Amino acid sequence: MKNDIIYQELFRIPLCCIVPDTHPYADRTELAKEELYLENIVVCNSYAVPFKAAEMQNRIAQHIPPESIYICDNLQALLTLVRAGYGCSILPRMHFISSDIRIIPITGNEPLSYGIFYRKNAVNPLLKKFISIMTTTSFQ
């Protein structure tokens, strides 16, 4: 809590490597980020990618030759490049990715916190109802 602002964590999501379902890593249950130093990587500079995921994409890209890095500017392009087999990428675990992409948790990383910020003394009944719904129905 900072001043009268409250952060209510709703859930935590691990960072994952996403690969096409034909990739040799597709059946793995987890990966170390160092294993990705031998792979092509797709890096996205969009605001749609959380900072921690973009930071890890860039840290991995520092260990990869420039010709093995594909840069795009939105999440849809990233997913298309991964599906087409151009490389893997790092994103928070997502449940809307289709079956042609595999999601593999990366070991040794703190999960990302997702939640809501609101004022402690919020008086709007609609906002209070929204906060109540979010805190009771979030998947933790």
CSV table of C-alpha atoms in Angstrom, one decimal:
chain,number,residue,atom,x,y,z
A,1,MET,CA,0.0,0.0,0.0
A,2,LYS,CA,1.3,3.4,-1.0
A,3,ASN,CA,-0.5,6.4,0.4
A,4,ASP,CA,-4.1,5.4,-0.2
A,5,ILE,CA,-3.5,3.1,-3.1
A,6,ILE,CA,-3.8,-0.6,-2.6
A,7,TYR,CA,-2.5,-3.4,-4.9
A,8,GLN,CA,-4.5,-6.6,-4.7
A,9,GLU,CA,-2.7,-9.5,-6.4
A,10,LEU,CA,-5.1,-11.8,-8.2
A,11,PHE,CA,-2.7,-14.4,-9.5
A,12,ARG,CA,0.9,-15.1,-10.5
A,13,ILE,CA,1.9,-16.3,-14.0
A,14,PRO,CA,5.3,-17.9,-14.8
A,15,LEU,CA,7.4,-16.8,-17.7
A,16,CYS,CA,7.4,-19.5,-20.4
A,17,CYS,CA,9.2,-20.3,-23.6
A,18,ILE,CA,6.8,-20.7,-26.5
A,19,VAL,CA,7.7,-23.0,-29.4
A,20,PRO,CA,5.9,-24.5,-32.3
A,21,ASP,CA,4.5,-28.0,-31.6
A,22,THR,CA,7.1,-29.5,-34.0
A,23,HIS,CA,10.0,-28.1,-32.1
A,24,PRO,CA,12.4,-30.6,-30.3
A,25,TYR,CA,11.5,-28.8,-26.9
A,26,ALA,CA,7.8,-29.2,-27.5
A,27,ASP,CA,7.4,-32.2,-25.1
A,28,ARG,CA,9.6,-30.7,-22.3
A,29,THR,CA,8.0,-29.8,-19.0
A,30,GLU,CA,10.5,-27.0,-18.2
A,31,LEU,CA,13.5,-25.3,-19.7
A,32,ALA,CA,16.5,-23.3,-18.4
A,33,LYS,CA,16.9,-20.0,-20.1
A,34,GLU,CA,20.5,-21.0,-21.0
A,35,GLU,CA,19.1,-23.8,-23.2
A,36,LEU,CA,17.7,-21.1,-25.4
A,37,TYR,CA,21.1,-19.6,-26.3
A,38,LEU,CA,21.3,-22.2,-29.1
A,39,GLU,CA,17.9,-21.4,-30.6
A,40,ASN,CA,16.6,-18.6,-32.8
A,41,ILE,CA,14.6,-16.2,-30.8
A,42,VAL,CA,11.7,-13.9,-31.7
A,43,VAL,CA,11.8,-10.6,-29.8
A,44,CYS,CA,8.9,-8.3,-29.5
A,45,ASN,CA,9.2,-4.6,-28.6
A,46,SER,CA,5.4,-4.0,-28.0
A,47,TYR,CA,3.9,-2.6,-24.9
A,48,ALA,CA,1.6,-5.7,-25.0
A,49,VAL,CA,4.6,-7.8,-23.8
A,50,PRO,CA,5.2,-7.4,-20.0
A,51,PHE,CA,8.5,-5.7,-19.1
A,52,LYS,CA,9.9,-8.9,-17.4
A,53,ALA,CA,9.2,-11.0,-20.5
A,54,ALA,CA,10.7,-8.4,-22.8
A,55,GLU,CA,13.7,-8.1,-20.5
A,56,MET,CA,14.3,-11.9,-20.6
A,57,GLN,CA,13.9,-11.9,-24.4
A,58,ASN,CA,16.6,-9.3,-24.7
A,59,ARG,CA,18.9,-11.0,-22.2
A,60,ILE,CA,18.7,-14.2,-24.2
A,61,ALA,CA,19.2,-12.3,-27.4
A,62,GLN,CA,22.5,-11.0,-26.1
A,63,HIS,CA,23.9,-14.6,-26.3
A,64,ILE,CA,22.6,-15.3,-29.8
A,65,PRO,CA,24.1,-14.2,-33.1
A,66,PRO,CA,22.3,-11.4,-34.8
A,67,GLU,CA,21.2,-13.5,-37.7
A,68,SER,CA,19.3,-15.8,-35.2
A,69,ILE,CA,17.1,-12.9,-33.8
A,70,TYR,CA,13.8,-11.9,-35.3
A,71,ILE,CA,12.3,-8.6,-34.1
A,72,CYS,CA,8.7,-7.7,-34.4
A,73,ASP,CA,6.5,-5.0,-33.1
A,74,ASN,CA,3.3,-6.8,-31.9
A,75,LEU,CA,2.2,-9.9,-30.2
A,76,GLN,CA,0.3,-11.3,-33.3
A,77,ALA,CA,3.5,-11.1,-35.4
A,78,LEU,CA,5.5,-12.8,-32.6
A,79,LEU,CA,3.0,-15.7,-32.4
A,80,THR,CA,2.9,-16.0,-36.2
A,81,LEU,CA,6.7,-16.2,-36.4
A,82,VAL,CA,6.8,-18.8,-33.7
A,83,ARG,CA,4.1,-20.8,-35.3
A,84,ALA,CA,6.0,-20.7,-38.6
A,85,GLY,CA,9.1,-22.1,-36.9
A,86,TYR,CA,11.3,-19.0,-37.2
A,87,GLY,CA,12.2,-19.3,-33.5
A,88,CYS,CA,11.0,-19.4,-29.9
A,89,SER,CA,10.1,-16.6,-27.6
A,90,ILE,CA,9.4,-15.7,-24.0
A,91,LEU,CA,6.0,-14.7,-22.8
A,92,PRO,CA,3.9,-15.2,-19.6
A,93,ARG,CA,1.9,-18.4,-19.7
A,94,MET,CA,-1.2,-17.8,-21.8
A,95,HIS,CA,-4.3,-19.9,-22.1
A,96,PHE,CA,-5.5,-18.6,-25.5
A,97,ILE,CA,-2.6,-19.9,-27.6
A,98,SER,CA,-3.8,-22.6,-30.0
A,99,SER,CA,-2.6,-26.2,-30.0
A,100,ASP,CA,0.1,-25.5,-32.6
A,101,ILE,CA,2.2,-23.7,-30.0
A,102,ARG,CA,3.6,-25.3,-26.9
A,103,ILE,CA,4.2,-23.4,-23.6
A,104,ILE,CA,7.1,-24.5,-21.5
A,105,PRO,CA,7.8,-22.9,-18.1
A,106,ILE,CA,11.3,-21.4,-17.6
A,107,THR,CA,13.0,-22.5,-14.4
A,108,GLY,CA,14.6,-20.1,-11.9
A,109,ASN,CA,12.4,-17.1,-12.5
A,110,GLU,CA,10.0,-15.3,-10.3
A,111,PRO,CA,6.4,-15.5,-11.6
A,112,LEU,CA,4.8,-12.2,-12.8
A,113,SER,CA,2.2,-10.7,-10.4
A,114,TYR,CA,-1.1,-9.7,-12.0
A,115,GLY,CA,-3.7,-7.7,-10.0
A,116,ILE,CA,-5.6,-4.5,-9.6
A,117,PHE,CA,-4.7,-1.1,-8.1
A,118,TYR,CA,-7.4,0.9,-6.4
A,119,ARG,CA,-7.9,3.6,-3.8
A,120,LYS,CA,-8.4,2.4,-0.2
A,121,ASN,CA,-11.3,4.7,0.4
A,122,ALA,CA,-13.1,4.0,-2.9
A,123,VAL,CA,-16.8,4.9,-2.5
A,124,ASN,CA,-18.2,4.1,-6.0
A,125,PRO,CA,-20.5,1.1,-5.5
A,126,LEU,CA,-19.8,-0.2,-9.0
A,127,LEU,CA,-16.0,-0.1,-8.4
A,128,LYS,CA,-16.5,-1.9,-5.0
A,129,LYS,CA,-18.6,-4.6,-6.8
A,130,PHE,CA,-15.9,-5.0,-9.5
A,131,ILE,CA,-13.2,-5.4,-6.9
A,132,SER,CA,-15.3,-7.9,-5.1
A,133,ILE,CA,-15.9,-9.9,-8.2
A,134,MET,CA,-12.2,-9.8,-9.3
A,135,THR,CA,-10.9,-10.9,-5.9
A,136,THR,CA,-13.3,-13.8,-5.4
A,137,THR,CA,-13.2,-15.2,-9.0
A,138,SER,CA,-9.6,-14.8,-9.9
A,139,PHE,CA,-7.7,-18.1,-10.6
A,140,GLN,CA,-4.9,-18.3,-8.1
